[in-house]
Structures are given as structure tokens and as C-alpha cells.
Amino acid sequence: WCDARWRSLSLSAASGAGGASQPAPYTKEELAAALRDGQLMNYYQPKVSIASGRMVGVEALVRWQHPRDGIVYPDNFIPLAEESGLIDQLTRVVFSSAMKHARTWHEGGLDLSMSVNVSMDNLHSLGFVDFIVAEAAAAEVAPRKIILEVTESRLMQDLRTPLEVLARLRLRRFRLSVDDFGTGYSSLVQLRDIPFDELKIDRSFVHGAGEDPTKRAICSASIGLARQMGLDAVAEGVEDSADWRFLQAIGCDLAQGYFIARPMPADAVLAWAAHWQATCSHELERLS
Ligand code: C2E
Ligand code: MG
Ligand code: MG
Ligand code: MG
């Protein structure tokens, strides 16, 4: 449904998860050196409104440009960063870079929200709030344009400080998203305890949901839950037009996935947005 020009633009900038060969496990020292030497870079994946087709934001997804192994995907080093205490530094690097890019795009006339992934391990000190507030202010990006996507990858022992950090960020008007909802520890308990603004349905429930009664039920229930709680519902992992149509039919607000675009380097975002606005949003209107 979409022309070859767009497809090549989107695919040449491609990075998606899963395609890469799995590198050897890395050590803390290697990751620390990579952070020091500036080998981490942000890719960005567009997020679009299902009702209007409009691009509303991007999500920052970190990649390690490894001198020997090429592009290394975050599943290969985020757990290491969390275990080794490097996650704080990593999140700061990603967030700072995301703020610089957000500012550039705002100056270029693109009114995009910026989503950044945050690990629960980042939330153990109130200093994190000060850092986020200061970086956003320095880049002159409004907190309401910034969405912090929280994933709980393992069970947390003491949630008091993390909950306070999130509450303080929300008071400062930053927006909070529950990522990979329905998997791991991203659960109803989190929805009860944390003042989220957005719910991201995990991609394992999204692709193929139109044909799979179980996935369909999970998607519908998640969207119903989001609506009743006043949250935006985002489907991740939208891979084909059947996924898109299903989500449209059940009233999902926003979509992200390879059907729309793969994550791309920062310098591809403006061109992608212009092309999307010029052609693909009209294609989607026809699709509906
Ligand atoms: P996530 O936040 O749930 O991000 C979505 C992941 O799904 C990304 O993988 C994205 O490239 C991939 N994806 C997007 N659309 C599709 C699709 O249509 N089909 C399929 N199969 N996959 C799709 P990626 O970039 O490899 O990131 C994996 C995870 O690593 C992220 O999951 C997030 O939890 C974590 N991560 C990425 N960047 C950061 C970061 O800066 N900090 C932290 N703490 N975690 C990060
Ligand atoms: Mg995310
Ligand atoms: Mg997710
Ligand atoms: Mg994930």
C-alpha cells in the first residue's frame, strides 16, 4: 500500500530487533568504555495516531555502535547495565541526546513527543528527578512533550523511592508510560500504584491479534482498561495492515511498529516525517 521510495527510506534506516546475529556477552568494563567513548547512539521509532494517521512522537531506542561487532541491540546490554550499576549513566546519556534531538526537531517545526525508556533501577534516587528536570529545561523541551516509559524487568524489593521519583516527575508535568504492559512485572499492580498517562501493549499481543482470539481479547481488554483509566493506549509491534485495521476497529489510539517505520538514526527523522506527511498518512486514510 505504500510506495517503494518510502519503503527503501524506511528499510535503509532500519535497525529492528531480532535481525542481528547475537554477539558474545559483554563485560561491565567494555560497556563502561563504550559509554566513555561515546559508542552509544539513539535510534528513533515514529509513533502515529491511528485515527488521523498523524505522526505524534518518537521513541528513543539505544544502540551500541561496537567497533568489532557493528550495531548491538539493547537486549544485549541493558540487563548488563542494570546489573552492573551502569544503567544510571546509560539513561543519562540517552536522555541528554534525546533532548538535543527533540529540540532540533521542534526548531524544525515538528511538534513531536519524545519517549525515553527508563529502568526501575534508575529510580532509586531523587537525584534522577533533578537530572531530568535540568536536562529538559536546558534543552527547552516542555515536560508534557516528554514521556518516560517505565519497564520493570525484575521484581523490586522496595518500591518506596521509585514511586516517589515517579510521583515527583509527574508533578513536574512529565508523562509516564507503562511499557510492555502485560509481560514481566508490568502489571495491574503498577497501574494501581503509579500515575501513568499511557499504556503500551506489548508487541507479543499485537502482531496477529486480528486472527488470534486470545491476543484479540488481551488487546481489547487492555484498551478498555486504558480508556477507563483515562490513559492513551499505544500498540507496539504493528507489523502489517491487518494489525493496523484490527487496532483501528477496536479504538486503539496510537501505533508503533515496522508497518509504519523501523527505528532509524536521528538524521533520518526529518526526512521520514516529511515523506510520511506527504504520502503515507493519505494511504492510511484510504486503508480505513
Ligand atoms: P521497548 O521499549 O518495548 O521497545 C520496542 C522494541 O520493539 C524495540 O526493540 C523496537 O525496535 C522493537 N520493535 C518496534 N516495532 C516492532 C515491530 O513491528 N516488530 C518487532 N518484532 N519489533 C518491533 P529494541 O530497540 O531492540 O529495544 C528492545 C528493548 O530494549 C526496548 O523495548 C526497551 O525495553 C529496551 N531499551 C531500548 N533502549 C533503551 C534505553 O535507552 N534504556 C533502557 N533502560 N532500555 C532501553
Ligand atoms: Mg519502550
Ligand atoms: Mg515495549
Ligand atoms: Mg520491551
GROMACS .gro file of C-alpha atoms and ligand atoms in nm:
model
  337
    1TRP     CA    1   0.000   0.000   0.000
    2CYS     CA    2   0.293   0.228   0.040
    3ASP     CA    3   0.536   0.320  -0.231
    4ALA     CA    4   0.880   0.176  -0.282
    5ARG     CA    5   1.051   0.505  -0.218
    6TRP     CA    6   0.913   0.521   0.133
    7ARG     CA    7   0.987   0.157   0.193
    8SER     CA    8   1.352   0.194   0.093
    9LEU     CA    9   1.384   0.505   0.307
   10SER     CA   10   1.240   0.319   0.599
   11LEU     CA   11   1.431  -0.001   0.543
   12SER     CA   12   1.769   0.154   0.468
   13ALA     CA   13   1.742   0.328   0.800
   14ALA     CA   14   1.638   0.001   0.951
   15SER     CA   15   1.764  -0.145   1.266
   16GLY     CA   16   1.489  -0.363   1.400
   17ALA     CA   17   1.530  -0.606   1.678
   18GLY     CA   18   1.583  -0.969   1.603
   19GLY     CA   19   1.767  -0.946   1.272
   20ALA     CA   20   2.117  -0.912   1.407
   21SER     CA   21   2.345  -1.200   1.491
   22GLN     CA   22   2.389  -1.228   1.863
   23PRO     CA   23   2.726  -1.104   1.982
   24ALA     CA   24   2.924  -1.257   2.265
   25PRO     CA   25   2.823  -1.140   2.611
   26TYR     CA   26   2.991  -0.817   2.707
   27THR     CA   27   3.163  -0.720   3.029
   28LYS     CA   28   3.098  -0.426   3.252
   29GLU     CA   29   3.438  -0.285   3.155
   30GLU     CA   30   3.352  -0.295   2.784
   31LEU     CA   31   3.020  -0.122   2.839
   32ALA     CA   32   3.180   0.138   3.065
   33ALA     CA   33   3.438   0.207   2.794
   34ALA     CA   34   3.164   0.234   2.531
   35LEU     CA   35   2.980   0.491   2.743
   36ARG     CA   36   3.303   0.682   2.796
   37ASP     CA   37   3.394   0.674   2.426
   38GLY     CA   38   3.052   0.778   2.301
   39GLN     CA   39   2.971   0.450   2.126
   40LEU     CA   40   2.605   0.456   2.228
   41MET     CA   41   2.363   0.629   1.997
   42ASN     CA   42   1.989   0.678   1.986
   43TYR     CA   43   1.771   0.549   1.708
   44TYR     CA   44   1.415   0.679   1.686
   45GLN     CA   45   1.093   0.500   1.601
   46PRO     CA   46   0.786   0.705   1.500
   47LYS     CA   47   0.458   0.681   1.687
   48VAL     CA   48   0.144   0.767   1.490
   49SER     CA   49  -0.222   0.835   1.564
   50ILE     CA   50  -0.441   0.555   1.430
   51ALA     CA   51  -0.742   0.784   1.384
   52SER     CA   52  -0.565   1.060   1.192
   53GLY     CA   53  -0.250   0.891   1.065
   54ARG     CA   54  -0.051   1.183   1.204
   55MET     CA   55   0.298   1.132   1.344
   56VAL     CA   56   0.274   1.239   1.707
   57GLY     CA   57   0.610   1.144   1.851
   58VAL     CA   58   0.916   0.923   1.853
   59GLU     CA   59   1.065   0.673   2.095
   60ALA     CA   60   1.440   0.677   2.159
   61LEU     CA   61   1.592   0.328   2.132
   62VAL     CA   62   1.958   0.295   2.219
   63ARG     CA   63   2.213   0.111   2.003
   64TRP     CA   64   2.578   0.036   2.069
   65GLN     CA   65   2.796   0.107   1.771
   66HIS     CA   66   3.052  -0.159   1.852
   67PRO     CA   67   3.393  -0.124   1.680
   68ARG     CA   68   3.413  -0.502   1.622
   69ASP     CA   69   3.054  -0.629   1.627
   70GLY     CA   70   2.869  -0.349   1.448
   71ILE     CA   71   2.531  -0.239   1.578
   72VAL     CA   72   2.445  -0.414   1.902
   73TYR     CA   73   2.079  -0.411   2.017
   74PRO     CA   74   1.978  -0.310   2.368
   75ASP     CA   75   1.859  -0.653   2.479
   76ASN     CA   76   2.229  -0.749   2.467
   77PHE     CA   77   2.347  -0.484   2.712
   78ILE     CA   78   2.058  -0.327   2.908
   79PRO     CA   79   2.044  -0.622   3.152
   80LEU     CA   80   2.422  -0.590   3.200
   81ALA     CA   81   2.385  -0.215   3.259
   82GLU     CA   82   2.115  -0.283   3.519
   83GLU     CA   83   2.318  -0.548   3.699
   84SER     CA   84   2.647  -0.361   3.693
   85GLY     CA   85   2.524  -0.022   3.807
   86LEU     CA   86   2.590   0.143   3.469
   87ILE     CA   87   2.221   0.197   3.391
   88ASP     CA   88   2.220   0.538   3.556
   89GLN     CA   89   2.496   0.665   3.330
   90LEU     CA   90   2.339   0.498   3.026
   91THR     CA   91   1.997   0.655   3.083
   92ARG     CA   92   2.156   0.994   3.130
   93VAL     CA   93   2.346   0.962   2.802
   94VAL     CA   94   2.031   0.851   2.617
   95PHE     CA   95   1.814   1.120   2.773
   96SER     CA   96   2.057   1.404   2.705
   97SER     CA   97   2.093   1.301   2.344
   98ALA     CA   98   1.714   1.267   2.310
   99MET     CA   99   1.668   1.621   2.444
  100LYS     CA  100   1.914   1.761   2.190
  101HIS     CA  101   1.732   1.587   1.908
  102ALA     CA  102   1.388   1.686   2.037
  103ARG     CA  103   1.496   2.045   2.043
  104THR     CA  104   1.632   2.026   1.688
  105TRP     CA  105   1.305   1.878   1.562
  106HIS     CA  106   1.094   2.131   1.748
  107GLU     CA  107   1.302   2.407   1.593
  108GLY     CA  108   1.247   2.241   1.256
  109GLY     CA  109   0.871   2.274   1.308
  110LEU     CA  110   0.798   1.915   1.412
  111ASP     CA  111   0.584   1.910   1.723
  112LEU     CA  112   0.679   1.562   1.842
  113SER     CA  113   0.663   1.400   2.181
  114MET     CA  114   0.983   1.227   2.291
  115SER     CA  115   0.960   0.890   2.464
  116VAL     CA  116   1.260   0.761   2.659
  117ASN     CA  117   1.288   0.420   2.823
  118VAL     CA  118   1.364   0.424   3.192
  119SER     CA  119   1.457   0.125   3.401
  120MET     CA  120   1.319   0.082   3.753
  121ASP     CA  121   1.686   0.073   3.855
  122ASN     CA  122   1.706   0.440   3.757
  123LEU     CA  123   1.451   0.532   4.020
  124HIS     CA  124   1.645   0.463   4.337
  125SER     CA  125   1.748   0.820   4.399
  126LEU     CA  126   1.565   1.151   4.395
  127GLY     CA  127   1.867   1.288   4.210
  128PHE     CA  128   1.716   1.134   3.899
  129VAL     CA  129   1.432   1.386   3.914
  130ASP     CA  130   1.677   1.675   3.934
  131PHE     CA  131   1.869   1.541   3.637
  132ILE     CA  132   1.560   1.501   3.416
  133VAL     CA  133   1.422   1.841   3.512
  134ALA     CA  134   1.755   2.014   3.448
  135GLU     CA  135   1.821   1.846   3.111
  136ALA     CA  136   1.473   1.918   2.979
  137ALA     CA  137   1.498   2.279   3.091
  138ALA     CA  138   1.845   2.321   2.936
  139ALA     CA  139   1.714   2.193   2.602
  140GLU     CA  140   1.393   2.396   2.641
  141VAL     CA  141   1.174   2.093   2.586
  142ALA     CA  142   0.841   2.112   2.772
  143PRO     CA  143   0.794   1.825   3.020
  144ARG     CA  144   0.450   1.745   2.873
  145LYS     CA  145   0.632   1.660   2.548
  146ILE     CA  146   0.847   1.403   2.731
  147ILE     CA  147   0.720   1.054   2.804
  148LEU     CA  148   0.915   0.826   3.035
  149GLU     CA  149   0.847   0.461   2.950
  150VAL     CA  150   0.892   0.250   3.260
  151THR     CA  151   0.970  -0.120   3.239
  152GLU     CA  152   1.003  -0.338   3.543
  153SER     CA  153   1.224  -0.623   3.429
  154ARG     CA  154   1.256  -0.790   3.765
  155LEU     CA  155   1.076  -0.775   4.094
  156MET     CA  156   1.170  -0.473   4.302
  157GLN     CA  157   1.216  -0.517   4.674
  158ASP     CA  158   1.144  -0.171   4.799
  159LEU     CA  159   0.923   0.047   4.586
  160ARG     CA  160   0.904   0.350   4.812
  161THR     CA  161   1.173   0.561   4.645
  162PRO     CA  162   1.083   0.458   4.284
  163LEU     CA  163   0.720   0.553   4.349
  164GLU     CA  164   0.822   0.885   4.494
  165VAL     CA  165   1.053   0.957   4.200
  166LEU     CA  166   0.772   0.888   3.954
  167ALA     CA  167   0.521   1.093   4.152
  168ARG     CA  168   0.760   1.388   4.159
  169LEU     CA  169   0.823   1.365   3.785
  170ARG     CA  170   0.450   1.363   3.725
  171LEU     CA  171   0.406   1.669   3.947
  172ARG     CA  172   0.659   1.838   3.721
  173ARG     CA  173   0.428   1.753   3.426
  174PHE     CA  174   0.643   1.480   3.270
  175ARG     CA  175   0.432   1.199   3.129
  176LEU     CA  176   0.464   0.838   3.236
  177SER     CA  177   0.405   0.525   3.030
  178VAL     CA  178   0.380   0.162   3.137
  179ASP     CA  179   0.586  -0.025   2.876
  180ASP     CA  180   0.536  -0.389   2.768
  181PHE     CA  181   0.207  -0.396   2.956
  182GLY     CA  182   0.103  -0.748   3.049
  183THR     CA  183   0.453  -0.901   3.047
  184GLY     CA  184   0.718  -0.944   3.315
  185TYR     CA  185   0.636  -0.724   3.610
  186SER     CA  186   0.445  -0.463   3.406
  187SER     CA  187   0.120  -0.543   3.571
  188LEU     CA  188  -0.204  -0.424   3.723
  189VAL     CA  189  -0.017  -0.353   4.046
  190GLN     CA  190   0.184  -0.089   3.862
  191LEU     CA  191  -0.134   0.063   3.718
  192ARG     CA  192  -0.278   0.080   4.066
  193ASP     CA  193   0.027   0.238   4.226
  194ILE     CA  194   0.176   0.467   3.960
  195PRO     CA  195   0.002   0.765   3.799
  196PHE     CA  196   0.057   0.665   3.436
  197ASP     CA  197  -0.059   0.863   3.132
  198GLU     CA  198  -0.006   0.595   2.870
  199LEU     CA  199  -0.030   0.218   2.840
  200LYS     CA  200   0.183   0.035   2.582
  201ILE     CA  201   0.050  -0.303   2.486
  202ASP     CA  202   0.339  -0.543   2.445
  203ARG     CA  203   0.413  -0.646   2.090
  204SER     CA  204   0.371  -1.015   2.173
  205PHE     CA  205  -0.005  -0.942   2.198
  206VAL     CA  206  -0.028  -0.712   1.898
  207HIS     CA  207   0.104  -0.872   1.583
  208GLY     CA  208  -0.154  -1.117   1.452
  209ALA     CA  209  -0.418  -1.007   1.704
  210GLY     CA  210  -0.684  -0.986   1.432
  211GLU     CA  211  -0.664  -1.362   1.374
  212ASP     CA  212  -0.586  -1.487   1.724
  213PRO     CA  213  -0.879  -1.485   1.972
  214THR     CA  214  -0.652  -1.477   2.277
  215LYS     CA  215  -0.440  -1.186   2.157
  216ARG     CA  216  -0.755  -1.012   2.041
  217ALA     CA  217  -0.908  -1.042   2.388
  218ILE     CA  218  -0.590  -0.916   2.555
  219CYS     CA  219  -0.567  -0.615   2.321
  220SER     CA  220  -0.934  -0.525   2.364
  221ALA     CA  221  -0.921  -0.560   2.741
  222SER     CA  222  -0.601  -0.352   2.763
  223ILE     CA  223  -0.753  -0.076   2.550
  224GLY     CA  224  -1.071  -0.084   2.758
  225LEU     CA  225  -0.864  -0.060   3.074
  226ALA     CA  226  -0.666   0.232   2.933
  227ARG     CA  227  -0.984   0.413   2.835
  228GLN     CA  228  -1.149   0.365   3.172
  229MET     CA  229  -0.837   0.495   3.345
  230GLY     CA  230  -0.802   0.789   3.107
  231LEU     CA  231  -0.472   0.668   2.958
  232ASP     CA  232  -0.359   0.673   2.597
  233ALA     CA  233  -0.337   0.322   2.454
  234VAL     CA  234  -0.036   0.250   2.233
  235ALA     CA  235   0.012  -0.072   2.040
  236GLU     CA  236   0.375  -0.165   1.975
  237GLY     CA  237   0.484  -0.418   1.714
  238VAL     CA  238   0.225  -0.326   1.448
  239GLU     CA  239   0.373  -0.523   1.160
  240ASP     CA  240   0.110  -0.532   0.884
  241SER     CA  241  -0.212  -0.379   0.757
  242ALA     CA  242  -0.422  -0.648   0.928
  243ASP     CA  243  -0.277  -0.543   1.266
  244TRP     CA  244  -0.347  -0.178   1.182
  245ARG     CA  245  -0.707  -0.240   1.080
  246PHE     CA  246  -0.778  -0.451   1.385
  247LEU     CA  247  -0.642  -0.181   1.618
  248GLN     CA  248  -0.840   0.083   1.435
  249ALA     CA  249  -1.158  -0.122   1.471
  250ILE     CA  250  -1.115  -0.162   1.846
  251GLY     CA  251  -1.028   0.204   1.901
  252CYS     CA  252  -0.659   0.196   1.989
  253ASP     CA  253  -0.518   0.550   1.997
  254LEU     CA  254  -0.160   0.515   1.879
  255ALA     CA  255   0.059   0.269   1.693
  256GLN     CA  256   0.426   0.191   1.656
  257GLY     CA  257   0.583  -0.084   1.451
  258TYR     CA  258   0.757  -0.198   1.138
  259PHE     CA  259   0.437  -0.142   0.937
  260ILE     CA  260   0.485   0.230   0.995
  261ALA     CA  261   0.863   0.253   1.032
  262ARG     CA  262   1.159   0.077   1.180
  263PRO     CA  263   1.375   0.265   1.428
  264MET     CA  264   1.607   0.498   1.235
  265PRO     CA  265   1.910   0.715   1.306
  266ALA     CA  266   1.837   1.069   1.422
  267ASP     CA  267   1.941   1.225   1.094
  268ALA     CA  268   1.671   1.030   0.905
  269VAL     CA  269   1.378   1.152   1.116
  270LEU     CA  270   1.303   1.487   0.949
  271ALA     CA  271   1.302   1.332   0.601
  272TRP     CA  272   1.087   1.043   0.717
  273ALA     CA  273   0.837   1.278   0.880
  274ALA     CA  274   0.811   1.492   0.568
  275HIS     CA  275   0.760   1.190   0.350
  276TRP     CA  276   0.504   1.039   0.586
  277GLN     CA  277   0.308   1.361   0.596
  278ALA     CA  278   0.317   1.394   0.218
  279THR     CA  279   0.211   1.043   0.126
  280CYS     CA  280   0.159   0.771   0.378
  281SER     CA  281  -0.098   0.933   0.604
  282HIS     CA  282  -0.324   0.957   0.297
  283GLU     CA  283  -0.260   0.593   0.221
  284LEU     CA  284  -0.375   0.506   0.572
  285GLU     CA  285  -0.693   0.707   0.530
  286ARG     CA  286  -0.769   0.501   0.222
  287LEU     CA  287  -0.697   0.185   0.416
  288SER     CA  288  -0.963   0.265   0.673
  289C2E     P1  289   1.065  -0.146   2.404
  289C2E     O1  290   1.083  -0.017   2.477
  289C2E     O2  291   0.940  -0.222   2.428
  289C2E     O3  292   1.083  -0.108   2.252
  289C2E     C1  293   1.021  -0.176   2.147
  289C2E     C2  294   1.116  -0.274   2.082
  289C2E     O4  295   1.043  -0.342   1.977
  289C2E     C3  296   1.235  -0.212   2.012
  289C2E     O5  297   1.340  -0.306   2.016
  289C2E     C4  298   1.186  -0.195   1.869
  289C2E     O6  299   1.289  -0.186   1.774
  289C2E     C5  300   1.107  -0.322   1.853
  289C2E     N1  301   1.002  -0.310   1.752
  289C2E     C6  302   0.939  -0.198   1.711
  289C2E     N2  303   0.845  -0.225   1.618
  289C2E     C7  304   0.848  -0.358   1.600
  289C2E     C8  305   0.773  -0.450   1.515
  289C2E     O7  306   0.684  -0.412   1.439
  289C2E     N3  307   0.804  -0.581   1.525
  289C2E     C9  308   0.901  -0.628   1.609
  289C2E     N4  309   0.924  -0.758   1.611
  289C2E     N5  310   0.973  -0.546   1.689
  289C2E    C10  311   0.947  -0.413   1.685
  289C2E     P2  312   1.488  -0.265   2.058
  289C2E     O8  313   1.521  -0.129   2.003
  289C2E     O9  314   1.578  -0.378   2.027
  289C2E    O10  315   1.476  -0.245   2.214
  289C2E    C11  316   1.444  -0.353   2.297
  289C2E    C12  317   1.418  -0.307   2.438
  289C2E    O11  318   1.536  -0.254   2.499
  289C2E    C13  319   1.316  -0.193   2.447
  289C2E    O12  320   1.186  -0.245   2.438
  289C2E    C14  321   1.348  -0.136   2.584
  289C2E    O13  322   1.286  -0.210   2.687
  289C2E    C15  323   1.498  -0.158   2.592
  289C2E     N6  324   1.565  -0.029   2.564
  289C2E    C16  325   1.592   0.028   2.446
  289C2E     N7  326   1.654   0.147   2.463
  289C2E    C17  327   1.665   0.165   2.597
  289C2E    C18  328   1.719   0.269   2.679
  289C2E    O14  329   1.767   0.372   2.635
  289C2E     N8  330   1.712   0.248   2.815
  289C2E    C19  331   1.656   0.137   2.871
  289C2E     N9  332   1.654   0.126   3.003
  289C2E    N10  333   1.603   0.039   2.795
  289C2E    C20  334   1.608   0.053   2.660
  290MG      MG  335   0.973   0.144   2.519
  291MG      MG  336   0.760  -0.203   2.485
  292MG      MG  337   1.040  -0.419   2.552
   0.00000   0.00000   0.00000
